[in-house]
Short mmCIF file of C-alpha atoms and ligand atoms in Angstrom, two decimals:
data_model
loop_
_atom_site.label_atom_id
_atom_site.label_comp_id
_atom_site.label_asym_id
_atom_site.label_seq_id
_atom_site.Cartn_x
_atom_site.Cartn_y
_atom_site.Cartn_z
CA UNK A 11 -69.43 -0.97 -4.31
CA UNK A 12 -65.55 0.08 -4.83
CA UNK A 13 -65.31 3.61 -5.58
CA UNK A 14 -61.98 2.45 -8.00
CA UNK A 15 -63.93 0.50 -10.08
CA UNK A 16 -65.77 3.66 -11.51
CA UNK A 17 -63.71 3.70 -14.74
CA UNK A 18 -63.64 0.69 -17.50
CA UNK A 19 -59.81 0.00 -16.29
CA UNK A 20 -60.95 0.55 -12.99
CA UNK A 21 -63.01 -2.20 -12.85
CA UNK A 22 -61.31 -4.86 -14.67
CA UNK A 23 -57.91 -4.15 -12.41
CA UNK A 24 -60.15 -4.86 -9.62
CA UNK A 25 -61.83 -7.75 -10.84
CA UNK A 26 -58.79 -9.64 -12.18
CA UNK A 27 -57.17 -9.58 -8.94
CA UNK A 28 -60.10 -10.39 -7.43
CA UNK A 29 -60.40 -13.66 -9.76
CA UNK A 30 -56.64 -14.50 -10.23
CA UNK A 31 -56.88 -14.62 -5.84
CA UNK A 32 -60.15 -16.34 -5.73
CA UNK A 33 -60.09 -18.80 -8.80
CA UNK A 34 -55.60 -19.26 -8.23
CA UNK A 35 -55.99 -18.08 -12.03
CA UNK A 36 -52.99 -16.53 -13.66
CA UNK A 37 -53.01 -12.64 -13.78
CA UNK A 38 -53.68 -13.38 -17.57
CA UNK A 39 -56.44 -15.05 -17.83
CA UNK A 40 -58.34 -13.62 -14.98
CA UNK A 41 -57.85 -10.37 -16.63
CA UNK A 42 -59.51 -12.56 -19.65
CA UNK A 43 -62.62 -13.64 -17.94
CA UNK A 44 -62.92 -9.71 -16.40
CA UNK A 45 -62.75 -8.54 -20.04
CA UNK A 46 -65.57 -11.42 -21.31
CA UNK A 47 -67.79 -10.28 -18.10
CA UNK A 48 -67.50 -6.69 -18.69
CA UNK A 49 -68.15 -6.43 -22.32
CA UNK A 50 -70.85 -9.04 -21.64
CA UNK A 51 -72.30 -6.61 -19.21
CA UNK A 52 -71.81 -3.58 -21.84
CA UNK A 53 -73.27 -5.27 -24.28
CA UNK A 54 -70.10 -4.61 -26.47
CA UNK A 55 -66.48 -6.53 -27.17
CA UNK A 56 -63.36 -7.12 -25.70
CA UNK A 57 -61.98 -4.74 -27.99
CA UNK A 58 -64.82 -1.66 -27.12
CA UNK A 59 -62.95 -2.31 -23.63
CA UNK A 60 -59.11 -1.91 -24.61
CA UNK A 61 -60.28 1.52 -26.47
CA UNK A 62 -62.21 3.31 -24.03
CA UNK A 63 -60.52 2.31 -20.52
CA UNK A 64 -61.09 5.71 -19.58
CA UNK A 65 -64.50 5.63 -20.02
CA UNK A 66 -66.64 6.63 -16.96
CA UNK A 67 -69.19 3.58 -15.75
CA UNK A 68 -72.98 3.54 -15.37
CA UNK A 69 -73.73 2.31 -11.93
CA UNK A 70 -76.12 0.05 -13.07
CA UNK A 71 -73.31 -1.77 -14.95
CA UNK A 72 -71.18 -1.72 -12.16
CA UNK A 73 -73.62 -3.38 -10.00
CA UNK A 74 -74.47 -5.89 -12.67
CA UNK A 75 -70.75 -6.83 -13.47
CA UNK A 76 -70.69 -7.16 -9.68
CA UNK A 77 -72.87 -9.96 -9.42
CA UNK A 78 -71.58 -11.55 -12.19
CA UNK A 79 -68.28 -11.43 -11.03
CA UNK A 80 -69.79 -12.63 -7.77
CA UNK A 81 -70.71 -15.77 -9.30
CA UNK A 82 -67.16 -16.28 -11.17
CA UNK A 83 -65.37 -15.68 -7.90
CA UNK A 84 -67.51 -18.83 -6.61
CA UNK A 85 -66.26 -20.65 -9.48
CA UNK A 86 -69.02 -20.64 -12.28
CA UNK A 87 -67.60 -20.99 -15.72
CA UNK A 88 -67.53 -18.07 -17.61
CA UNK A 89 -69.44 -19.58 -20.07
CA UNK A 90 -72.42 -20.31 -17.92
CA UNK A 91 -72.29 -16.71 -17.03
CA UNK A 92 -72.07 -15.15 -20.38
CA UNK A 93 -74.82 -17.83 -21.72
CA UNK A 94 -72.90 -18.37 -24.91
CA UNK A 95 -69.49 -20.41 -26.00
CA UNK A 96 -68.02 -20.05 -29.05
CA UNK A 97 -67.11 -23.36 -31.24
CA UNK A 98 -65.68 -24.26 -34.28
CA UNK A 99 -66.05 -20.60 -35.22
CA UNK A 100 -70.01 -20.39 -34.17
CA UNK A 101 -71.58 -18.70 -30.89
CA UNK A 102 -73.51 -21.54 -28.96
CA UNK A 103 -76.33 -21.06 -26.50
CA UNK A 104 -75.06 -23.05 -23.43
CA UNK A 105 -76.83 -23.47 -19.97
CA UNK A 106 -75.48 -25.73 -16.72
CA UNK A 107 -77.95 -28.54 -18.32
CA UNK A 108 -74.91 -28.89 -21.15
CA UNK A 109 -71.27 -29.39 -21.08
CA UNK A 110 -69.33 -26.57 -22.49
CA UNK A 111 -68.14 -26.68 -26.06
CA UNK A 112 -63.98 -27.57 -26.05
CA UNK A 113 -61.56 -27.07 -28.61
CA UNK A 114 -60.68 -30.92 -27.95
CA UNK A 115 -64.00 -31.60 -29.73
CA UNK A 116 -63.47 -29.56 -33.13
CA UNK A 117 -60.81 -32.41 -34.06
CA UNK A 118 -63.89 -35.06 -33.36
CA UNK A 119 -65.60 -32.59 -36.26
CA UNK A 120 -62.88 -31.72 -38.03
CA UNK A 121 -62.88 -35.84 -38.70
CA UNK A 122 -66.40 -35.87 -39.17
CA UNK A 123 -66.47 -33.90 -41.72
CA UNK A 124 -63.11 -35.69 -43.85
CA UNK A 125 -65.80 -38.61 -43.72
CA UNK A 126 -69.01 -36.32 -45.11
CA UNK A 127 -69.01 -35.91 -48.99
CA UNK A 128 -69.53 -32.38 -49.73
CA UNK A 129 -72.13 -33.36 -52.40
CA UNK A 130 -74.04 -36.52 -51.27
CA UNK A 131 -76.73 -36.93 -48.70
CA UNK A 132 -75.36 -39.38 -45.90
CA UNK A 133 -76.99 -39.66 -42.60
CA UNK A 134 -75.09 -39.03 -39.49
CA UNK A 135 -75.99 -39.17 -35.92
CA UNK A 136 -74.33 -37.61 -32.72
CA UNK A 137 -75.05 -39.70 -29.84
CA UNK A 138 -75.20 -37.46 -26.86
CA UNK A 139 -75.61 -34.08 -28.55
CA UNK A 140 -75.29 -31.44 -25.30
CA UNK A 141 -75.52 -28.46 -27.22
CA UNK A 142 -76.17 -29.75 -29.92
CA UNK A 143 -72.53 -28.37 -31.14
CA UNK A 144 -70.91 -31.26 -33.14
CA UNK A 145 -74.42 -32.19 -34.71
CA UNK A 146 -75.04 -28.16 -35.94
CA UNK A 147 -72.13 -27.62 -36.91
CA UNK A 148 -71.56 -31.09 -39.13
CA UNK A 149 -75.14 -30.52 -40.62
CA UNK A 150 -73.96 -26.36 -41.23
CA UNK A 151 -70.71 -27.60 -43.01
CA UNK A 152 -72.29 -30.43 -45.05
CA UNK A 153 -75.78 -28.79 -45.80
CA UNK A 154 -76.57 -32.43 -47.87
CA UNK A 155 -75.92 -34.30 -44.81
CA UNK A 156 -79.24 -35.97 -42.92
CA UNK A 157 -77.96 -35.11 -39.57
CA UNK A 158 -79.75 -36.61 -36.48
CA UNK A 159 -78.94 -35.50 -32.75
CA UNK A 160 -79.82 -37.71 -29.30
CA UNK A 161 -79.78 -37.30 -26.24
CA UNK A 162 -81.37 -38.40 -23.19
CA UNK A 163 -81.86 -35.26 -21.10
CA UNK A 164 -84.60 -33.17 -22.33
CA UNK A 165 -83.36 -30.03 -20.58
CA UNK A 166 -80.10 -30.93 -23.10
CA UNK A 167 -82.29 -31.16 -26.21
CA UNK A 168 -84.07 -27.98 -25.49
CA UNK A 169 -81.16 -26.34 -25.14
CA UNK A 170 -79.58 -27.63 -28.78
CA UNK A 171 -83.14 -27.07 -30.83
CA UNK A 172 -82.86 -23.57 -29.68
CA UNK A 173 -78.89 -23.74 -30.87
CA UNK A 174 -80.27 -24.99 -34.25
CA UNK A 175 -82.70 -22.39 -34.70
CA UNK A 176 -80.79 -19.94 -33.67
CA UNK A 177 -77.86 -20.91 -36.05
CA UNK A 178 -80.44 -22.20 -38.69
CA UNK A 179 -79.87 -25.63 -39.03
CA UNK A 180 -81.85 -28.57 -39.83
CA UNK A 181 -81.58 -31.47 -37.43
CA UNK A 182 -83.78 -34.52 -36.38
CA UNK A 183 -83.83 -34.16 -32.99
CA UNK A 184 -84.87 -37.34 -30.31
CA UNK A 185 -85.15 -38.01 -26.77
CA UNK A 186 -83.01 -41.18 -26.55
CA UNK A 187 -80.53 -43.18 -24.17
CA UNK A 188 -77.96 -43.71 -26.76
CA UNK A 189 -79.73 -46.09 -29.35
CA UNK A 190 -82.60 -46.50 -27.43
CA UNK A 191 -85.01 -44.72 -29.40
CA UNK A 192 -83.29 -45.23 -33.22
CA UNK A 193 -84.20 -49.15 -33.27
CA UNK A 194 -84.29 -50.70 -37.26
CA UNK A 195 -82.41 -46.71 -37.87
CA UNK A 196 -78.86 -47.09 -39.98
CA UNK A 197 -76.30 -44.59 -40.89
CA UNK A 198 -73.14 -43.56 -42.87
CA UNK A 199 -71.96 -42.07 -39.81
CA UNK A 200 -71.81 -42.13 -36.46
CA UNK A 201 -70.38 -39.37 -33.80
CA UNK A 202 -70.05 -39.21 -30.22
CA UNK A 203 -68.26 -37.49 -27.49
CA UNK A 204 -69.78 -39.35 -24.38
CA UNK A 205 -68.53 -38.82 -20.53
CA UNK A 206 -65.68 -40.58 -20.43
CA UNK A 207 -64.12 -39.19 -17.52
CA UNK A 208 -63.35 -42.14 -14.71
CA UNK A 209 -66.26 -41.36 -11.86
CA UNK A 210 -63.39 -40.82 -8.96
CA UNK A 211 -61.10 -38.65 -11.26
CA UNK A 212 -60.35 -35.64 -9.26
CA UNK A 213 -60.63 -33.55 -12.20
CA UNK A 214 -64.38 -33.58 -11.49
CA UNK A 215 -63.45 -31.62 -8.47
CA UNK A 216 -62.04 -28.75 -9.85
CA UNK A 217 -62.69 -25.56 -11.75
CA UNK A 218 -65.51 -25.21 -14.36
CA UNK A 219 -65.77 -29.19 -14.52
CA UNK A 220 -67.34 -28.94 -11.27
CA UNK A 221 -70.72 -26.94 -12.47
CA UNK A 222 -70.83 -28.80 -15.71
CA UNK A 223 -73.33 -31.29 -15.67
CA UNK A 224 -71.95 -34.97 -14.35
CA UNK A 225 -74.14 -37.27 -16.47
CA UNK A 226 -71.80 -35.76 -19.09
CA UNK A 227 -68.92 -36.16 -17.58
CA UNK A 228 -68.43 -39.49 -15.71
CA UNK A 229 -68.67 -43.03 -16.91
CA UNK A 230 -68.16 -45.42 -14.29
CA UNK A 231 -64.65 -47.02 -12.86
CA UNK A 232 -62.74 -46.12 -15.53
CA UNK A 233 -64.74 -43.78 -17.42
CA UNK A 234 -65.59 -46.49 -20.16
CA UNK A 235 -69.19 -47.25 -19.13
CA UNK A 236 -70.43 -45.29 -22.38
CA UNK A 237 -67.77 -45.90 -24.08
CA UNK A 238 -68.40 -50.18 -24.03
CA UNK A 239 -72.08 -49.22 -24.64
CA UNK A 240 -71.45 -47.55 -27.44
CA UNK A 241 -69.10 -49.25 -29.23
CA UNK A 242 -71.40 -52.67 -28.51
CA UNK A 243 -74.32 -51.38 -30.32
CA UNK A 244 -72.86 -49.28 -32.77
CA UNK A 245 -72.71 -51.96 -35.70
CA UNK A 246 -76.33 -52.62 -35.38
CA UNK A 247 -76.58 -48.83 -36.34
CA UNK A 248 -73.95 -48.39 -38.97
CA UNK A 249 -74.33 -49.12 -42.82
CA UNK A 250 -71.85 -51.15 -44.36
CA UNK A 251 -68.76 -49.97 -44.49
CA UNK A 252 -70.43 -46.74 -42.16
CA UNK A 253 -68.09 -45.17 -39.93
CA UNK A 254 -67.99 -44.56 -35.89
CA UNK A 255 -65.77 -41.90 -34.58
CA UNK A 256 -65.60 -41.53 -30.68
CA UNK A 257 -63.77 -38.82 -28.66
CA UNK A 258 -62.26 -40.26 -25.12
CA UNK A 259 -59.76 -39.54 -23.10
CA UNK A 260 -56.31 -39.55 -23.75
CA UNK A 261 -54.94 -42.56 -21.66
CA UNK A 262 -58.70 -44.26 -23.10
CA UNK A 263 -57.11 -44.57 -26.98
CA UNK A 264 -55.40 -48.17 -26.18
CA UNK A 265 -59.04 -49.43 -24.84
CA UNK A 266 -61.03 -48.07 -27.34
CA UNK A 267 -59.27 -49.12 -30.18
CA UNK A 268 -59.36 -53.12 -27.82
CA UNK A 269 -63.37 -52.38 -28.63
CA UNK A 270 -63.63 -51.25 -31.81
CA UNK A 271 -61.97 -54.27 -32.89
CA UNK A 272 -63.65 -56.71 -30.58
CA UNK A 273 -66.70 -55.41 -32.08
CA UNK A 274 -65.58 -56.39 -35.99
CA UNK A 275 -64.64 -52.72 -36.37
CA UNK A 276 -61.59 -52.23 -39.07
CA UNK A 277 -59.52 -49.65 -40.45
CA UNK A 278 -59.04 -48.79 -36.67
CA UNK A 279 -57.22 -45.61 -36.11
CA UNK A 280 -56.49 -42.91 -33.01
CA UNK A 281 -55.97 -39.26 -33.77
CA UNK A 282 -54.60 -36.56 -31.81
CA UNK A 283 -55.22 -33.34 -30.33
CA UNK A 284 -53.40 -30.24 -30.48
CA UNK A 285 -51.86 -31.02 -27.06
CA UNK A 286 -50.85 -34.02 -28.93
CA UNK A 287 -53.11 -36.55 -26.97
CA UNK A 288 -54.98 -39.14 -28.09
CA UNK A 289 -58.58 -37.75 -28.26
CA UNK A 290 -60.24 -39.10 -31.21
CA UNK A 291 -60.49 -42.81 -32.33
CA UNK A 292 -62.74 -44.81 -34.79
CA UNK A 293 -63.34 -47.67 -37.02
CA UNK A 294 -65.63 -48.69 -40.11
CA UNK A 295 -67.91 -51.46 -39.84
CA UNK A 296 -66.76 -54.14 -42.76
CA UNK A 297 -68.89 -54.38 -45.71
CA UNK A 298 -68.62 -51.26 -47.75
CA UNK A 299 -68.34 -52.52 -51.23
CA UNK A 300 -65.48 -49.88 -52.66
CA UNK A 301 -65.21 -48.02 -49.88
CA UNK A 302 -62.19 -49.23 -47.92
CA UNK A 303 -59.68 -47.32 -49.36
CA UNK A 304 -56.35 -47.62 -48.02
CA UNK A 305 -55.41 -45.59 -45.64
CA UNK A 306 -52.89 -45.01 -42.09
CA UNK A 307 -53.60 -43.80 -38.61
CA UNK A 308 -51.99 -40.90 -40.16
CA UNK A 309 -54.79 -39.82 -42.38
CA UNK A 310 -58.63 -39.16 -41.74
CA UNK A 311 -61.02 -42.17 -42.12
CA UNK A 312 -61.65 -42.19 -45.84
CA UNK A 313 -64.64 -40.63 -47.09
CA UNK A 314 -67.31 -42.76 -46.91
CA UNK A 315 -70.46 -43.60 -49.78
CA UNK A 316 -67.63 -42.77 -52.20
CA UNK A 317 -69.00 -45.31 -54.64
CA UNK A 318 -66.41 -44.48 -57.62
N1 LIG H 425 -62.56 -33.14 -21.88
C1 LIG H 425 -63.81 -33.55 -21.03
C2 LIG H 425 -62.76 -33.12 -19.20
O1 LIG H 425 -61.89 -33.82 -19.40
C3 LIG H 425 -64.45 -34.41 -20.69
C4 LIG H 425 -65.82 -34.43 -21.82
C5 LIG H 425 -66.11 -35.76 -21.92
O2 LIG H 425 -66.74 -36.70 -20.71
N2 LIG H 425 -67.15 -36.03 -22.70
O3 LIG H 425 -63.25 -32.44 -18.65
#
């Protein structure tokens, strides 16, 4: 054990330098990693660390920190090391069985919330739920909604169920390869953050992504395999006027909009994430009387099931 790492400040300085060197991170990002790991080991928060930087540390804490740090130096994502990641203001348990929730996906959630009235019991489906972050957030933000969530990975569903229990969300979880277990079921809104990275994309071999489940990330030669399957099948599982909202890669909006139109979706639109990248596209199954209120691509999809 390195002697100079016996205080909070010493531990953080040492870890920051080692993380920055091993992972090629900027000093600021490496320091944040070090703080999050230290706060986790000490059972505190990062604000406490700043106020106690001259405090001496127990050997057991230093040893526990060092073993987590070594895994971080190997590239293991912080979220897997501490077992949790915040999404839409709530903590979600994560393991390497599930994708780590990303801020990009909050856009999908925001737009889905804009589609779900707070005073009606609409049926919502989340396909490939992973940690459950989308389904659980929708269920908690719209308590009247009946939210179903599927994943073909039973390991992922176990995490999603646990998150729903911890956060007290009521969700119907089903093991299902996309719509396989949903024959005859129709929803007002279907959302998904499916795998959409091209199998040969070098992005998959870099950084945190290397440790995430490949099945949640990669989707064939152009990344569109699962989006194609979802869009093709979605109309049969939407009520008339029901909406489909999909996250996709920054360069896939045109292809997704084209697929949506080919399969009869109307009012298609694409929305940009905070970084200005095309990130979510959606459309509506025709047929909802009185529901197709006009909107432009700059707007959200209009409220569904609005019979007024
Ligand atoms: N946005 C993620 C990434 O690029 C991919 C998530 C996904 O495939 N659904 O790492």
